[in-house]
Coordinates of C-alpha atoms and ligand atoms in Angstrom, one line a residue:
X1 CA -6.4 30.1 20.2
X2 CA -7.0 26.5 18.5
X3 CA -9.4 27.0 15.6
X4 CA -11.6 24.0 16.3
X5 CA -11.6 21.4 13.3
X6 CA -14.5 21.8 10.5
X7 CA -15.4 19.5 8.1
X8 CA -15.3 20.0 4.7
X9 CA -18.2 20.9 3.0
X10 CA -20.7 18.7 1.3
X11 CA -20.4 18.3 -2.4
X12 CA -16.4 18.8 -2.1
X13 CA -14.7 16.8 -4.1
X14 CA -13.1 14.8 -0.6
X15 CA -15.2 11.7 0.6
X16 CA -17.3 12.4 3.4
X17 CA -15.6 9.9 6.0
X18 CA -18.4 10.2 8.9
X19 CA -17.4 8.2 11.4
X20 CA -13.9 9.4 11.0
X21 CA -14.7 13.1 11.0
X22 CA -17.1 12.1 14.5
X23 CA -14.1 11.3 16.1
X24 CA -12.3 13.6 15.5
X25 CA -14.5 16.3 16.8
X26 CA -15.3 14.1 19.7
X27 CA -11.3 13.6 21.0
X28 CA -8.2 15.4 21.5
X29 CA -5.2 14.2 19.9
X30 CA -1.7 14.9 21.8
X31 CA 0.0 13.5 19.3
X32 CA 0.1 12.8 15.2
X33 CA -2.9 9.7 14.8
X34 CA -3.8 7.7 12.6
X35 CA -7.6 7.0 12.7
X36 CA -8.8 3.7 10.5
X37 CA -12.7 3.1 9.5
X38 CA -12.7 -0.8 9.6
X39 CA -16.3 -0.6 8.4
X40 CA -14.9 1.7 5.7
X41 CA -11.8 -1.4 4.7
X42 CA -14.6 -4.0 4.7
X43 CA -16.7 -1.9 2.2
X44 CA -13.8 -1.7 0.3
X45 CA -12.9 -5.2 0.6
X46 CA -16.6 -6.0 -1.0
X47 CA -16.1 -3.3 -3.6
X48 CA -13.5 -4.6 -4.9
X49 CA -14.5 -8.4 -4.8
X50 CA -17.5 -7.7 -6.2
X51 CA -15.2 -6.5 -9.6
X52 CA -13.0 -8.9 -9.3
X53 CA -14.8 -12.1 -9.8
X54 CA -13.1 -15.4 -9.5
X55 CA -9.8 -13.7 -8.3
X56 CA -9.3 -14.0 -5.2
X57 CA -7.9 -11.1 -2.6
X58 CA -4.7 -11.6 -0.7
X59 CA -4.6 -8.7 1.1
X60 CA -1.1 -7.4 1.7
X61 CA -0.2 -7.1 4.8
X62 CA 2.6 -4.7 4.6
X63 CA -0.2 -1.5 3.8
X64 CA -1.3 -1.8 6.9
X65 CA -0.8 -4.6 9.7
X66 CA -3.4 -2.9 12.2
X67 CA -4.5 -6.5 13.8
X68 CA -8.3 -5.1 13.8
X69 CA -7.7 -4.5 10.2
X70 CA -6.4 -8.3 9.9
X71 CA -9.3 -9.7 12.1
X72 CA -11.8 -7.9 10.2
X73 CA -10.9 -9.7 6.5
X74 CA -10.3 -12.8 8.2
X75 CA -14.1 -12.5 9.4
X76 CA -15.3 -11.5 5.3
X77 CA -13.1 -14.3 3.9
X78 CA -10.0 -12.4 2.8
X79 CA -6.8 -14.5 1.6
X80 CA -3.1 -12.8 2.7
X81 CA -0.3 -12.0 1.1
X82 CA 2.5 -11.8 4.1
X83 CA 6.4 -10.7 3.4
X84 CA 7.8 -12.2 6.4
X85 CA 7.3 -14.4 9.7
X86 CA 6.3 -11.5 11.5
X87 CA 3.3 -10.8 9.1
X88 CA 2.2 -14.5 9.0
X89 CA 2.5 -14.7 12.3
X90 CA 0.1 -11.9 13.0
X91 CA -2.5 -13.3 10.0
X92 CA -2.5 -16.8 12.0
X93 CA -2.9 -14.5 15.8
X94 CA -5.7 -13.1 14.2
X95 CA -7.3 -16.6 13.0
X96 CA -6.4 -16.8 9.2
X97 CA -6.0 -20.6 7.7
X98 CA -2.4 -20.8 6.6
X99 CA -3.9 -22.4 3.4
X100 CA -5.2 -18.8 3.1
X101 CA -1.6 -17.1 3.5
X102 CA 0.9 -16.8 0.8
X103 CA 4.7 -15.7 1.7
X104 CA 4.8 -13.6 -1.5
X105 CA 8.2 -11.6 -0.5
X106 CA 11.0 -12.7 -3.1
X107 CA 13.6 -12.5 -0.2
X108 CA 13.2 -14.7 2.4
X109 CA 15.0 -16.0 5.6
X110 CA 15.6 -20.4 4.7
X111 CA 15.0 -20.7 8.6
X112 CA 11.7 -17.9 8.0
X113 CA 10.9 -21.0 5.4
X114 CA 11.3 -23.4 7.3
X115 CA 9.2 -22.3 10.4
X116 CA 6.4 -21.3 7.4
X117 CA 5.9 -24.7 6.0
X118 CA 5.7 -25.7 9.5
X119 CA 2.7 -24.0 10.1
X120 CA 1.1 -25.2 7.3
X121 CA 2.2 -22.4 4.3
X122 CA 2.4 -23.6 1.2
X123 CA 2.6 -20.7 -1.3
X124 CA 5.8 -19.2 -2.0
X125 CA 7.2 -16.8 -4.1
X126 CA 10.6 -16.2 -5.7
X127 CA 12.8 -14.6 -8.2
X128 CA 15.9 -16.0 -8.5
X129 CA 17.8 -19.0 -8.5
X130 CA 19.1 -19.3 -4.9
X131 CA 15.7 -18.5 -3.2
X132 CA 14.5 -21.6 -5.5
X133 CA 16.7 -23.1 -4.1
X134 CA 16.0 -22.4 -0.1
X135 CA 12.2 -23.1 -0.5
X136 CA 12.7 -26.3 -2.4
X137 CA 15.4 -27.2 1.0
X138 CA 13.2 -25.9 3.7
X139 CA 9.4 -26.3 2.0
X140 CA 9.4 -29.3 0.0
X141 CA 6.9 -30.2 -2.6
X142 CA 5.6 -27.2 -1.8
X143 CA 4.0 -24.8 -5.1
X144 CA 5.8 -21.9 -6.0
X145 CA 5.6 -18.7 -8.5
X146 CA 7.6 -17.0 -10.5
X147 CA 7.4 -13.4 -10.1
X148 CA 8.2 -11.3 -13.2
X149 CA 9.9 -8.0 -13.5
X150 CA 8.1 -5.2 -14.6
X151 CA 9.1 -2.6 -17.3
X152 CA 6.0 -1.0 -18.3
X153 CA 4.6 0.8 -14.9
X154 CA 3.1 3.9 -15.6
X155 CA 2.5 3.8 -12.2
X156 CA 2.7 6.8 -9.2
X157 CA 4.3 4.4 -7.2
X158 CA 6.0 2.2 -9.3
X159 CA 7.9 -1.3 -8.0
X160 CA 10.1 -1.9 -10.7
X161 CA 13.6 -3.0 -10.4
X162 CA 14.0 -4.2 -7.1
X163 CA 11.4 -7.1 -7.6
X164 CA 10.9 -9.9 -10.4
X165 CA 13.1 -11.7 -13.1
X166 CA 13.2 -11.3 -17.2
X167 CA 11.3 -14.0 -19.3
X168 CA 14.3 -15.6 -19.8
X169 CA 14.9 -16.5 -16.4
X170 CA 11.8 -17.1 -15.9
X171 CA 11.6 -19.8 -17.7
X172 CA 14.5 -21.3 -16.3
X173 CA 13.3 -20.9 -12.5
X174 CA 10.3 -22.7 -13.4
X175 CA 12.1 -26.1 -14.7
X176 CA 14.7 -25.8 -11.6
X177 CA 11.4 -25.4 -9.3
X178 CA 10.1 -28.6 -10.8
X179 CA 13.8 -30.5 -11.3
X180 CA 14.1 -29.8 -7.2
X181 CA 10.4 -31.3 -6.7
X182 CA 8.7 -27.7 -6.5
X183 CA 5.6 -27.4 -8.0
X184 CA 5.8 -24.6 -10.4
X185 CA 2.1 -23.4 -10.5
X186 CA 2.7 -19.9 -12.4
X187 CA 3.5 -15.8 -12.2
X188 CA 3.1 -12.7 -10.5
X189 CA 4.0 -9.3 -10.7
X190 CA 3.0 -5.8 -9.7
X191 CA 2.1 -3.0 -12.1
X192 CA 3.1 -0.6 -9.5
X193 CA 1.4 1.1 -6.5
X194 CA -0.9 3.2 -7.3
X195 CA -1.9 2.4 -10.4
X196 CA -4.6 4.9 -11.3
X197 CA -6.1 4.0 -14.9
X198 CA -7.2 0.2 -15.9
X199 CA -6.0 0.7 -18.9
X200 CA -2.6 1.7 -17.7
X201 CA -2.6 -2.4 -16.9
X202 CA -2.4 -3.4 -20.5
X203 CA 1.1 -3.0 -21.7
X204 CA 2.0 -5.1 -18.3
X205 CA -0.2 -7.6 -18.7
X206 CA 0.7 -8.2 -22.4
X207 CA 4.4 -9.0 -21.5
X208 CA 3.2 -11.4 -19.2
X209 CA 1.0 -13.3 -21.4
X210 CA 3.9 -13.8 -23.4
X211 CA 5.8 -16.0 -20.5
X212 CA 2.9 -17.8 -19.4
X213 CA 2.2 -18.6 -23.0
X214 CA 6.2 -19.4 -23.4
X215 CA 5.7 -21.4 -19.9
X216 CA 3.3 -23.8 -21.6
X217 CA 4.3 -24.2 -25.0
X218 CA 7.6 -25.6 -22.9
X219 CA 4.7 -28.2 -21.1
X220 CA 4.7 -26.6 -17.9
X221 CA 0.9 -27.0 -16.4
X222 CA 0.0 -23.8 -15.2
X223 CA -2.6 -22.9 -13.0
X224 CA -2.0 -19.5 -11.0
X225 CA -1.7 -16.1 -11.8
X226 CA -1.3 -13.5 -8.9
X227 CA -1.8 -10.2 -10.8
X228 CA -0.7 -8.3 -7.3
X229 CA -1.5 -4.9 -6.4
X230 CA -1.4 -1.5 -7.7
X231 CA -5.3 -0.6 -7.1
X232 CA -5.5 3.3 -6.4
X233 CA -7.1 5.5 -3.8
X234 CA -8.3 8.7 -4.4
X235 CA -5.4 11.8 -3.6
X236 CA -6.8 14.2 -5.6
X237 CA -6.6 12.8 -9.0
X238 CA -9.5 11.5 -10.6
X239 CA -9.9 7.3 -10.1
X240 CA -12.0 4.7 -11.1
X241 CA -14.4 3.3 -8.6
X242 CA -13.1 0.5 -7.0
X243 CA -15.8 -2.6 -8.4
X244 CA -15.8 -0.7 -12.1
X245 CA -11.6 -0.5 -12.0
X246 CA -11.2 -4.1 -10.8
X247 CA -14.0 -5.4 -13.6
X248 CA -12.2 -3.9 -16.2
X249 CA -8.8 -5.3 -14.9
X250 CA -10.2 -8.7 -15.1
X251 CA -11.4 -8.2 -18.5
X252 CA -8.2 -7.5 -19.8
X253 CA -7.0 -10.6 -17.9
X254 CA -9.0 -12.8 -19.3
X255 CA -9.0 -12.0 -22.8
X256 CA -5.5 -12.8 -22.7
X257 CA -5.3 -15.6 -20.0
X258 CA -8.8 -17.2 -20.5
X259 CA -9.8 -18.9 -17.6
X260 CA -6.8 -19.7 -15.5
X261 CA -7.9 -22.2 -12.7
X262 CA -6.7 -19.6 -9.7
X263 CA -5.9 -16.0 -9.7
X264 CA -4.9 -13.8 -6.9
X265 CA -5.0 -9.9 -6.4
X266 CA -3.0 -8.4 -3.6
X267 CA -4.7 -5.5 -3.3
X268 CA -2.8 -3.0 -0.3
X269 CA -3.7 0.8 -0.8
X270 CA -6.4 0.2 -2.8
X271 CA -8.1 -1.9 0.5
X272 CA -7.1 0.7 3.3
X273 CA -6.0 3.9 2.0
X274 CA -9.0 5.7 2.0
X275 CA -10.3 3.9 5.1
X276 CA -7.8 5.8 7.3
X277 CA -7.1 9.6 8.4
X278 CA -4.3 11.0 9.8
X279 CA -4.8 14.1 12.4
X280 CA -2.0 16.2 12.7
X281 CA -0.3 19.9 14.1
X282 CA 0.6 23.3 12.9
X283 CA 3.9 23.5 14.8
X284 CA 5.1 26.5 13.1
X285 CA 4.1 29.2 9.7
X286 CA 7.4 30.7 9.1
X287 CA 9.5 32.4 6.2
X288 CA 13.1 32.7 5.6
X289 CA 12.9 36.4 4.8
X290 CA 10.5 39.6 5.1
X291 CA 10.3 39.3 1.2
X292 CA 9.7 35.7 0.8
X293 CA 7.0 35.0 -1.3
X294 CA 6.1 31.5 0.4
X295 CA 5.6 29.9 3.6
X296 CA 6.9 27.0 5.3
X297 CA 4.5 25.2 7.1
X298 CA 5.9 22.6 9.8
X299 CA 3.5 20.1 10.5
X300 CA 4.2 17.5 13.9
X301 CA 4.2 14.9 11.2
X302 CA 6.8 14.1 8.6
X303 CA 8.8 12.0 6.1
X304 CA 10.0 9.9 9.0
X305 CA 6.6 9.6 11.1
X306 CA 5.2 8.0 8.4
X307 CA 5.0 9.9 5.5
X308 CA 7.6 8.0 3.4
X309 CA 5.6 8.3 0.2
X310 CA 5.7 11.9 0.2
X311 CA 9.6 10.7 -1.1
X312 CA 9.7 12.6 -4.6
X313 CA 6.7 14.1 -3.7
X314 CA 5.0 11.1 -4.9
X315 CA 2.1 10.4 -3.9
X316 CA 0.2 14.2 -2.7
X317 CA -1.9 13.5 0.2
X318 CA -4.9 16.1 0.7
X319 CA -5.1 18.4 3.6
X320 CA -8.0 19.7 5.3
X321 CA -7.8 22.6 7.7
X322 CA -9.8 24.4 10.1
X323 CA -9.1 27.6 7.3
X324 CA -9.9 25.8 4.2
X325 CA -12.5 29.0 3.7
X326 CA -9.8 32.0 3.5
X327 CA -7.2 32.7 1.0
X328 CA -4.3 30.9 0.1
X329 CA -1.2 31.0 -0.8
X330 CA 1.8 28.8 -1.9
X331 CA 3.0 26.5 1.1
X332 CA 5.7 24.4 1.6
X333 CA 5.2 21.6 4.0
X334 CA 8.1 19.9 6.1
X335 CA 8.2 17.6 9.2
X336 CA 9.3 18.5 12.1
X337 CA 12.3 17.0 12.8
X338 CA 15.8 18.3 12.6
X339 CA 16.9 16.3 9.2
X340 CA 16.9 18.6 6.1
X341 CA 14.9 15.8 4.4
X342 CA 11.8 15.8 6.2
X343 CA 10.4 18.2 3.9
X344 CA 6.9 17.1 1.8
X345 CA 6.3 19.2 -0.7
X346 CA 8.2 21.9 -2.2
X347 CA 8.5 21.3 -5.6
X348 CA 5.3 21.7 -6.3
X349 CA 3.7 23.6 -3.4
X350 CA 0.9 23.2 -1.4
X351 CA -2.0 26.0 -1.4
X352 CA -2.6 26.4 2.3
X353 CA -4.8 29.2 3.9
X354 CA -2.8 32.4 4.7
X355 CA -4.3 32.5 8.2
X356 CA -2.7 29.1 9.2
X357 CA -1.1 29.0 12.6
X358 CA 0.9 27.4 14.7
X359 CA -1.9 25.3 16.9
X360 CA -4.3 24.4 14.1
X361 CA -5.5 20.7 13.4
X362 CA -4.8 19.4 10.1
X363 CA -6.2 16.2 8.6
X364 CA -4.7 14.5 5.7
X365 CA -6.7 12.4 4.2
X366 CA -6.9 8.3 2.6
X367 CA -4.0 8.0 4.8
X368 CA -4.4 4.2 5.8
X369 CA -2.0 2.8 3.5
X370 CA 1.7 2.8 4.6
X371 CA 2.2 5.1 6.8
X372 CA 1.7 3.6 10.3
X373 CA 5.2 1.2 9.6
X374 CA 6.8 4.0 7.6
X375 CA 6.8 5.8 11.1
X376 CA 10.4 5.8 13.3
X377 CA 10.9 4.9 16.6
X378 CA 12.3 7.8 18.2
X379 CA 13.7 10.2 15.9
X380 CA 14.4 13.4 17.9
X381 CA 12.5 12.0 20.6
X382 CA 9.2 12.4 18.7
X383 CA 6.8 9.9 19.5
X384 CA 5.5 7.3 16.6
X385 CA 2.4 7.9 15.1
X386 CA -0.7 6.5 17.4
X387 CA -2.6 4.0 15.4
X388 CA -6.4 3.7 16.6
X389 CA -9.1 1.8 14.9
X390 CA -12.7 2.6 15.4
Ligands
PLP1 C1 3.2 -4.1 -1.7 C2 2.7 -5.3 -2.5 C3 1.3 -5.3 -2.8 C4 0.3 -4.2 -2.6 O1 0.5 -3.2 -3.5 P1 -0.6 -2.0 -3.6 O2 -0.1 -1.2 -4.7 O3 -0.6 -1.3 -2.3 O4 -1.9 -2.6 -3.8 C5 0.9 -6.5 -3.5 N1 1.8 -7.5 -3.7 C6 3.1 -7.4 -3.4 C7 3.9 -8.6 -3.7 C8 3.6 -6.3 -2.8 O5 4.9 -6.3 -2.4

């Protein structure tokens, strides 16, 4: 037998998601779903704003490109931050202004350029000389920033490496941007996703002050700064509410920027995370010998059907079961597919009810960020996860 879902109990430290747990004891799921609260992103969306001030929200696409998601911030006045034509494409579908739209990825097609300025996009970003190069060839006149690596994330998620140039070059990109009739309005960078602590913001945003205030000491006229993502959702660890984490971000932005004319947030998990839930399968409670002292618990979803971030065991989503109420015992959780790595946690396990079986509905929870893309095609013939927005 099924043990029917139940939801967890008032007063529990998980956020009562009402409309979310109402559909779920209302449907049948055949296979792993993501559910999404747009009422629940848009309450988020003000939340946030409402700490945030004068900077403005780009929302990044890439957490989660649900078009009801992109319709919905369209209709409350959100800005986007889109990584490629595809995204831009599906911000102007859904009726955003492209004066509203930056193409914020530091790797672009010239000809995904191109077709951008076309349609009105004037914001780009970049990080190195030869993408300098390509917008200034395919966008002209058009403003561009600078975005700046990052060496102090304390983030769970952290960004650095791939993304951003040293001060140095920095500085360098901005006077090629303007020699090749760019308009070099400023910075970004990303403290890392996930972010949980404002304060954790300060070493980041100290090393950038030092560039911008380099930038104009060298008479560059600046007038953006795009302070990107990193807002948190709640996993399990303790956060700060949304409006009291983004006021305190700002403060520490302007004490050491003053009042810079624009300045963006890209807010992604923070935005969607906790707006979404993903219902999921038992497929199997299993050990590997009569004296194991641990289960494995397979669920029907896994590393490659959208749970990426479970990568290093990163990011620790919450599970809710039908058996939260009995006693537990050290889990590990895998995917179920037939690749060695699709396995969530087993470094640190999981306490999971004994009594779990093969047939029980899980939920894991603040699931909306980036997990619906992170999910394969058709690995071992399992099908993607089902996206539905209520
Ligand atoms: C992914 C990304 C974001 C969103 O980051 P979160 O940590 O999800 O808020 C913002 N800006 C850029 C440029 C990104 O690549």
């Amino acid at each position: 037998m099924t043990a029917p879902f139940v939801p967890p109990l008032a007063g529990t430290a998980i956020p009562a998601l009402s409309r979310l747990d109402g559909y779920v004891l209302s449907h049948t799921f055949d296979r792993p779903t993501l559910l999404i609260d747009v009422n629940r992103v848009e309450a988020q969306y003000r939340a946030l704003s409402a700490g945030l001030g004068r900077a403005r929200i780009h929302y990044a696409v890439k957490a989660n490109p649900a078009r009801e998601i992109i319709a919905r911030l369209v209709d409350i006045g959100s800005a986007f931050d889109a990584a490629s034509k595809g995204e831009i494409n599906l911000c102007l579908q859904e009726g955003a202004r492209p004066e509203d739209i930056s193409f914020g990825n530091t790797i672009k097609r010239a000809r995904d350029i191109a077709w951008a300025y076309e349609e009105g996009i004037r914001l780009f970003a970049a990080d190195s000389a030869e993408e300098i190069a390509k917008i200034a060839e395919n966008a002209p006149g058009a403003k561009v920033y600078i975005r700046l690596l990052v060496t102090t994330s304390q983030a769970d998620w952290p960004l650095s490496r791939k993304f951003g140039c040293d001060h140095e070059m920095a500085l360098a990109l901005l006077a090629q941007a303007r020699n090749l009739g760019l308009q070099p309005v400023g910075f970004s960078f990303h403290v890392g996703s996930q972010t949980r602590h404002a304060e954790m913001w300060g070493a980041t945003l100290d090393a950038i002050a030092q560039t911008w205030e380099a930038a104009k000491a060298l008479g560059f006229d600046l007038s953006l700064l795009n302070i990107g993502g990193g807002f948190p959702a709640f996993y399990g660890q303790e956060i700060d509410a949304p409006t009291a984490y983004a006021e305190k971000v700002m403060a520490q932005v302007t004490a050491r920027f003053g009042d810079v004319p624009v300045v963006m947030a890209e807010p992604g998990r923070g935005l969607v995370a906790e707006a979404g839930v993903i219902v999921s399968e038992v497929m199997l409670v299993s050990r590997k010998s009569e004296r194991d002292l641990h289960r494995w618990v397979y669920l029907n979803i896994g590393r490659f059907s959208g749970l990426a971030e479970t990568e290093g065991e990163a990011i620790r989503y919450q599970l809710v079961t039908p058996r939260d109420a009995d006693k537990v015992g050290p889990c590990i959780v895998a995917g179920p597919t037939c690749d060695s790595a699709d396995v969530l946690y087993e470094k640190q396990m999981m306490s999971l009810p004994l009594s779990l079986r093969a047939g029980d509905q899980v939920l894991i929870r603040n699931c909306g960020a980036y997990t619906s893309t992170y999910s394969s095609v058709w690995f071992n013939g399992f099908e993607p996860l089902d996206v539905v927005v209520i």
